[in-house]
PDB file of C-alpha atoms and ligand atoms in Angstrom:
ATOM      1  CA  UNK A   4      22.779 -39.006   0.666  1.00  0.00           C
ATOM      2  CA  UNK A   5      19.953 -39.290  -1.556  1.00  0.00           C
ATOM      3  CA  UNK A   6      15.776 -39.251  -0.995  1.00  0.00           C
ATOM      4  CA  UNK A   7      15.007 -42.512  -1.706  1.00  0.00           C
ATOM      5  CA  UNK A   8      11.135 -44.461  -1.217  1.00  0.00           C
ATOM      6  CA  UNK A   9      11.204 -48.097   0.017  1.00  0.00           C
ATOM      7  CA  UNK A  10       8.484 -50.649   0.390  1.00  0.00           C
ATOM      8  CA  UNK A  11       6.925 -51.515   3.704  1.00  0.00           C
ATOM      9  CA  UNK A  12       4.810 -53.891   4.952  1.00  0.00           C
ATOM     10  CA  UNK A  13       3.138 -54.853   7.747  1.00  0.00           C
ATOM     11  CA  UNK A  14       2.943 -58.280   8.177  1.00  0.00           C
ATOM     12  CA  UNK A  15      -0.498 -60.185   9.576  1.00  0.00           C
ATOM     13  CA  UNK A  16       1.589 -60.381  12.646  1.00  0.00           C
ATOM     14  CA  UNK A  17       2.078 -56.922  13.109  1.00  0.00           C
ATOM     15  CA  UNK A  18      -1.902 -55.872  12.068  1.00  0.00           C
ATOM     16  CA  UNK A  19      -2.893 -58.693  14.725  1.00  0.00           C
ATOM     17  CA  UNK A  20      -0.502 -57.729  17.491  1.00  0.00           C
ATOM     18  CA  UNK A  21      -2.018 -54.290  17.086  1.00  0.00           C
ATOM     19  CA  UNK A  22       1.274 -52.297  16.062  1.00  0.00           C
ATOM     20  CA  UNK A  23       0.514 -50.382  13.133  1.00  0.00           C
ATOM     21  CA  UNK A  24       0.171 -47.033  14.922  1.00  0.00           C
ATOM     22  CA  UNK A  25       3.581 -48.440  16.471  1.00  0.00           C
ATOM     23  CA  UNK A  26       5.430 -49.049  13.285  1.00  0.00           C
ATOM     24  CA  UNK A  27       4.227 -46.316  11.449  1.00  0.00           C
ATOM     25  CA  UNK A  28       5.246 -43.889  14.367  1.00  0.00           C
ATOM     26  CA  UNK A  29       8.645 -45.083  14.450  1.00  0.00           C
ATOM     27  CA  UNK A  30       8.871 -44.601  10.431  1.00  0.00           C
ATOM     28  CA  UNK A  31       7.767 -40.912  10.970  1.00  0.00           C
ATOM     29  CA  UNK A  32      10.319 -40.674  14.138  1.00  0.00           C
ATOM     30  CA  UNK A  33      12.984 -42.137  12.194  1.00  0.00           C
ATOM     31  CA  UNK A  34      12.593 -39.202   9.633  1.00  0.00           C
ATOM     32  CA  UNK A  35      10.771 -40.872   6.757  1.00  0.00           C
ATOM     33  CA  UNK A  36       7.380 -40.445   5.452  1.00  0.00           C
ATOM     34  CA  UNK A  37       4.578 -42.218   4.656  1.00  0.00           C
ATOM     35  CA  UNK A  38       3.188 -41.135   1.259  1.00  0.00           C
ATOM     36  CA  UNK A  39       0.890 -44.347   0.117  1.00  0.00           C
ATOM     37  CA  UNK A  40      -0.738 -46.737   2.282  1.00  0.00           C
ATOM     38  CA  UNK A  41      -3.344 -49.049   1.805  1.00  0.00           C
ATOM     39  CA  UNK A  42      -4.827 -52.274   4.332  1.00  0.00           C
ATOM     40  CA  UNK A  43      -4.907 -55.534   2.233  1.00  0.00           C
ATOM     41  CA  UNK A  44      -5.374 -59.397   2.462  1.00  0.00           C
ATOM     42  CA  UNK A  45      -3.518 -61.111  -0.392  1.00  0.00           C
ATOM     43  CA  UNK A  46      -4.743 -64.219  -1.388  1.00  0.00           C
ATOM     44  CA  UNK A  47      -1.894 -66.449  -2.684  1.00  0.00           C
ATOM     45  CA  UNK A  48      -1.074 -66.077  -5.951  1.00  0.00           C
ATOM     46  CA  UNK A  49      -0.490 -62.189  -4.902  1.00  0.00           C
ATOM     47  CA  UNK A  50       1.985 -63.089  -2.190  1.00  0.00           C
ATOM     48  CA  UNK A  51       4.054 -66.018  -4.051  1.00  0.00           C
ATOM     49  CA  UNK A  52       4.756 -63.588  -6.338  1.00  0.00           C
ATOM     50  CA  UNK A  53       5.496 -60.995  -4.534  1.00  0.00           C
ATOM     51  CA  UNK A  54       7.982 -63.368  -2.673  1.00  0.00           C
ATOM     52  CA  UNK A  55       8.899 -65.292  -5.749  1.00  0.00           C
ATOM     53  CA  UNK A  56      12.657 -64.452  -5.460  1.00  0.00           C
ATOM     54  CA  UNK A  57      12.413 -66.907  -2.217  1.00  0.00           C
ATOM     55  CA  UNK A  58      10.667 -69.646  -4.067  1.00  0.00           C
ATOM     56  CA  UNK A  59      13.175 -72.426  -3.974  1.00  0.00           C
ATOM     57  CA  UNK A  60      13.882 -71.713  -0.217  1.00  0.00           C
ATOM     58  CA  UNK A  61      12.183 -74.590   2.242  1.00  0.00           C
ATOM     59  CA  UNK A  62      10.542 -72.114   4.330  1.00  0.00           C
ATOM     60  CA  UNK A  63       8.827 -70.406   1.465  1.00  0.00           C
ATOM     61  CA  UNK A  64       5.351 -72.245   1.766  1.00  0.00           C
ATOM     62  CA  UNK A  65       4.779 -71.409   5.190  1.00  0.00           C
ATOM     63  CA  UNK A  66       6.005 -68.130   4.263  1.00  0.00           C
ATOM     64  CA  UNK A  67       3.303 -67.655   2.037  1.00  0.00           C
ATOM     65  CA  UNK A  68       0.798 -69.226   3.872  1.00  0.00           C
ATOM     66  CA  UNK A  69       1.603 -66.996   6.815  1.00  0.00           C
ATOM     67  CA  UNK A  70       1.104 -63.803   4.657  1.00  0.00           C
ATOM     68  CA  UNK A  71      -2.001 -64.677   3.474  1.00  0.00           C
ATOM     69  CA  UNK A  72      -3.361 -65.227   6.994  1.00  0.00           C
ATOM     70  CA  UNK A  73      -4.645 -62.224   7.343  1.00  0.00           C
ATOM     71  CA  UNK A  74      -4.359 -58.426   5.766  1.00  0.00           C
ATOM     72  CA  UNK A  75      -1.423 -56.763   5.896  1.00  0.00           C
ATOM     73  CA  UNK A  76      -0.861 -52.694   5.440  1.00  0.00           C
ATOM     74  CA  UNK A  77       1.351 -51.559   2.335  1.00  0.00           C
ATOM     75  CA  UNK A  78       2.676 -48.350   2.092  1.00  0.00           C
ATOM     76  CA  UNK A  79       5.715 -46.150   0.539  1.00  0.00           C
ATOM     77  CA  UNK A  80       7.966 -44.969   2.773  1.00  0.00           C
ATOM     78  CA  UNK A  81      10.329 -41.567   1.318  1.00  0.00           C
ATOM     79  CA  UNK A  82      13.508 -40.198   2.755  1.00  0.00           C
ATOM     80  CA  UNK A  83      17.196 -39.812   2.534  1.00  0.00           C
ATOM     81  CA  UNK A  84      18.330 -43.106   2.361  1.00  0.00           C
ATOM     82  CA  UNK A  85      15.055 -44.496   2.984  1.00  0.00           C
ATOM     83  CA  UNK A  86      15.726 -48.112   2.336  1.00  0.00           C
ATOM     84  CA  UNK A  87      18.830 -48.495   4.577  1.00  0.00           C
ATOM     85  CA  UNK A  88      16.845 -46.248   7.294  1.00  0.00           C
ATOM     86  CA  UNK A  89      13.984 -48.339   7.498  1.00  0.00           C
ATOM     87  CA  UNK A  90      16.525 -51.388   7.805  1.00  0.00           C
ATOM     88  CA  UNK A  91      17.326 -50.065  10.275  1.00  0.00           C
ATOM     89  CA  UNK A  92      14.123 -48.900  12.345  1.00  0.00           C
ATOM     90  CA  UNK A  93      13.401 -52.648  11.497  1.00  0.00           C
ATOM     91  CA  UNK A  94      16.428 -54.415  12.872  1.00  0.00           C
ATOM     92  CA  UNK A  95      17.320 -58.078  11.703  1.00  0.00           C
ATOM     93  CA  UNK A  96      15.558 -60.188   9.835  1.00  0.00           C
ATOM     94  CA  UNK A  97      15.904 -63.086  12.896  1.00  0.00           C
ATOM     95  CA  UNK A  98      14.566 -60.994  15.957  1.00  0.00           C
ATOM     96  CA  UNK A  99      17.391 -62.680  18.353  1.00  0.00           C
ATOM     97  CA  UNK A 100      19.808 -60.913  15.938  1.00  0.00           C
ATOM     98  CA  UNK A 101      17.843 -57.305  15.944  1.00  0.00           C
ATOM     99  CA  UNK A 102      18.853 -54.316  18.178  1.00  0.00           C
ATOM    100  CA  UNK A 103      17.913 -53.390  20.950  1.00  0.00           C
ATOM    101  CA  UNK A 104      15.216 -50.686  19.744  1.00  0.00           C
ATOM    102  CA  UNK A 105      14.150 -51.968  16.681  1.00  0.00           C
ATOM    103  CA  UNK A 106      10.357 -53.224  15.357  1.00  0.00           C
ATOM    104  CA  UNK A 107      11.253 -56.886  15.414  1.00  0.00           C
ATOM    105  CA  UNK A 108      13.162 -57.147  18.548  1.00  0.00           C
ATOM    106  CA  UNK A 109      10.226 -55.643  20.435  1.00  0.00           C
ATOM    107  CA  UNK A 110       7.218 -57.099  18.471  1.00  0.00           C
ATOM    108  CA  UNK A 111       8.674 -60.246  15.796  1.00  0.00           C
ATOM    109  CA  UNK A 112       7.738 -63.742  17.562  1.00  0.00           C
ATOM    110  CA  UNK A 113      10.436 -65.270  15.197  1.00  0.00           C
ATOM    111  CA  UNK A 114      11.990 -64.877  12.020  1.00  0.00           C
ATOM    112  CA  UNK A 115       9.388 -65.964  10.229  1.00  0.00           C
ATOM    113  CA  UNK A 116       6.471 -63.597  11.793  1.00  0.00           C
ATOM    114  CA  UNK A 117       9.015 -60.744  12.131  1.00  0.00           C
ATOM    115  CA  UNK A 118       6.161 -57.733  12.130  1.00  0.00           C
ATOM    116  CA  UNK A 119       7.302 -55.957   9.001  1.00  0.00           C
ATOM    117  CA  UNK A 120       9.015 -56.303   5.321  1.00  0.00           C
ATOM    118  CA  UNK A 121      11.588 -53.450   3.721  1.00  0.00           C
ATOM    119  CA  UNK A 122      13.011 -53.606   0.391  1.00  0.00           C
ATOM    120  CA  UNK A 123      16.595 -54.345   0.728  1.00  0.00           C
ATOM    121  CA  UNK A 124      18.284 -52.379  -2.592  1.00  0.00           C
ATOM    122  CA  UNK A 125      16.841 -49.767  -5.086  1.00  0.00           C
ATOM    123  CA  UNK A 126      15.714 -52.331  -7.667  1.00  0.00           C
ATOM    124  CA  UNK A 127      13.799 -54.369  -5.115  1.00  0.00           C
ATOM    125  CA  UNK A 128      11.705 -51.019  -3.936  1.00  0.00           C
ATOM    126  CA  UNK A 129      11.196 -50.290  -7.384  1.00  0.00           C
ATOM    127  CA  UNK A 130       9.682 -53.386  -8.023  1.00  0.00           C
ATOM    128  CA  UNK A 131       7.754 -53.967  -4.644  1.00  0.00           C
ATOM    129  CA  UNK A 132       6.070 -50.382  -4.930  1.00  0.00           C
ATOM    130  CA  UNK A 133       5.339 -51.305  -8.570  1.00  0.00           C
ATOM    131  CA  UNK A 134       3.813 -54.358  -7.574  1.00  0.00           C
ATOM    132  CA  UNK A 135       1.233 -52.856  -4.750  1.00  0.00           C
ATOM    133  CA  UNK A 136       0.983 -49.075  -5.816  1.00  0.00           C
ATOM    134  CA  UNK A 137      -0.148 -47.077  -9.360  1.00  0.00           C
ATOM    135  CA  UNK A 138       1.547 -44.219  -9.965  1.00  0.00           C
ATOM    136  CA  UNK A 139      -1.460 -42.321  -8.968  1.00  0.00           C
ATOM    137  CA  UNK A 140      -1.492 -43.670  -5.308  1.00  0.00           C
ATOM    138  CA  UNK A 141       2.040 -42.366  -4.426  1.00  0.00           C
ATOM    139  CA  UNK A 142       1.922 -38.637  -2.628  1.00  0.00           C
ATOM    140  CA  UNK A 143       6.064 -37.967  -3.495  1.00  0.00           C
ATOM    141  CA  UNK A 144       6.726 -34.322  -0.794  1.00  0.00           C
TER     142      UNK A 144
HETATM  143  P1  CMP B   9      11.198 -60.478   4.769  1.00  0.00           P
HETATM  144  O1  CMP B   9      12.108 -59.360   5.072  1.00  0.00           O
HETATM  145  O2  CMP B   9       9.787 -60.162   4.411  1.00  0.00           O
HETATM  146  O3  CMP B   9      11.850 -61.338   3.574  1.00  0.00           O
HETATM  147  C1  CMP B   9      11.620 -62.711   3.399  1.00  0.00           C
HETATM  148  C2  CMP B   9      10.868 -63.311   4.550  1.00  0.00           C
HETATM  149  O4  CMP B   9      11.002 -64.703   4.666  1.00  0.00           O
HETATM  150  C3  CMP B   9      11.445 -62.791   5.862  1.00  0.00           C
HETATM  151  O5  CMP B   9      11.165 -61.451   6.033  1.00  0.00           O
HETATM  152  C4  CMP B   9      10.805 -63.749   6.846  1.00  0.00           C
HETATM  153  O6  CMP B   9       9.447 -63.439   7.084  1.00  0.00           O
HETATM  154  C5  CMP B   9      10.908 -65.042   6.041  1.00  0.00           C
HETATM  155  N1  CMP B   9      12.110 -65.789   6.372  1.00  0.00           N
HETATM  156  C6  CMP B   9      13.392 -65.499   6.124  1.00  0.00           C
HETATM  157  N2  CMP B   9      14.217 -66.450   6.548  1.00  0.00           N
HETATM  158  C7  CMP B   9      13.433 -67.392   7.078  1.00  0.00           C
HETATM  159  C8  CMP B   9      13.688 -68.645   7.682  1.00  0.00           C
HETATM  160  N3  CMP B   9      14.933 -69.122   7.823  1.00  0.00           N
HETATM  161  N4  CMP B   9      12.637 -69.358   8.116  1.00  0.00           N
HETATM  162  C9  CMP B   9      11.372 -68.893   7.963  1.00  0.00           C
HETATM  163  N5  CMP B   9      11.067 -67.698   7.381  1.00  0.00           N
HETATM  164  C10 CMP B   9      12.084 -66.970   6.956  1.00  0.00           C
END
């Protein structure tokens, strides 16, 4: 076991649905805690690049265009094992899949608009809080 942060987002699905109180209260449940946040709107250079690992993929247009839609809330998430925990409080990436429980099988419409991102390995978070946060931002308890 090992405090780890992880990148989270919630998606222009999520903010419009309402569920940010939702999510973020199931983070803090789920033992983890919120130590940056911000509200944003990415406009799309921001969000191919943030996605750019997915850029050869044939949904990643409407991928991007769906993330721009509207803002989305970024924040760093700290814990043990806080990138497999908030996997978890997530639940799959296709909300048929997810468990019973879990953000996107209670709020996703489908696996596109699936409420909320997580980094899925230690160099990903790294990267993804790099590429929202400054050092400065991040409250590390
Ligand atoms: P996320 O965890 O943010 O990582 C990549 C995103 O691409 C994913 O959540 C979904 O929003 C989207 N995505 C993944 N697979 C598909 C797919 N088959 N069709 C459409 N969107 C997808």
């Amino acid at each position: 076991m090992s405090i780890e942060q992880t990148l989270s987002i919630v998606k222009p699905d999520g903010v419009e649905k309402n569920v940010i109180g939702e999510c973020f209260r199931r983070f803090e449940k789920g033992g983890l805690k919120i130590i940056a946040t911000k509200m944003i709107h990415m406009d799309r250079a921001k969000a191919e690049g943030f996605y750019a690992v997915h850029k050869e993929r044939p949904f990643f247009d409407s991928l991007v265009q769906f993330m721009t839609r509207g803002p989305v809330v970024v924040s760093v998430l700290e814990g043990e094992n806080a990138i497999a925990k908030n996997r978890e409080i997530m639940g799959a990436t296709n909300p048929e899949a997810a468990a019973e429980g879990t953000i996107r099988k209670d709020f996703a419409s489908n696996i596109e608009e699936n409420t909320v991102h997580g980094s899925d390995g230690p160099d990903t978070a790294k990267f993804e809080i790099s590429y929202f946060f400054e050092t400065n931002e991040i409250f590390s308890r």
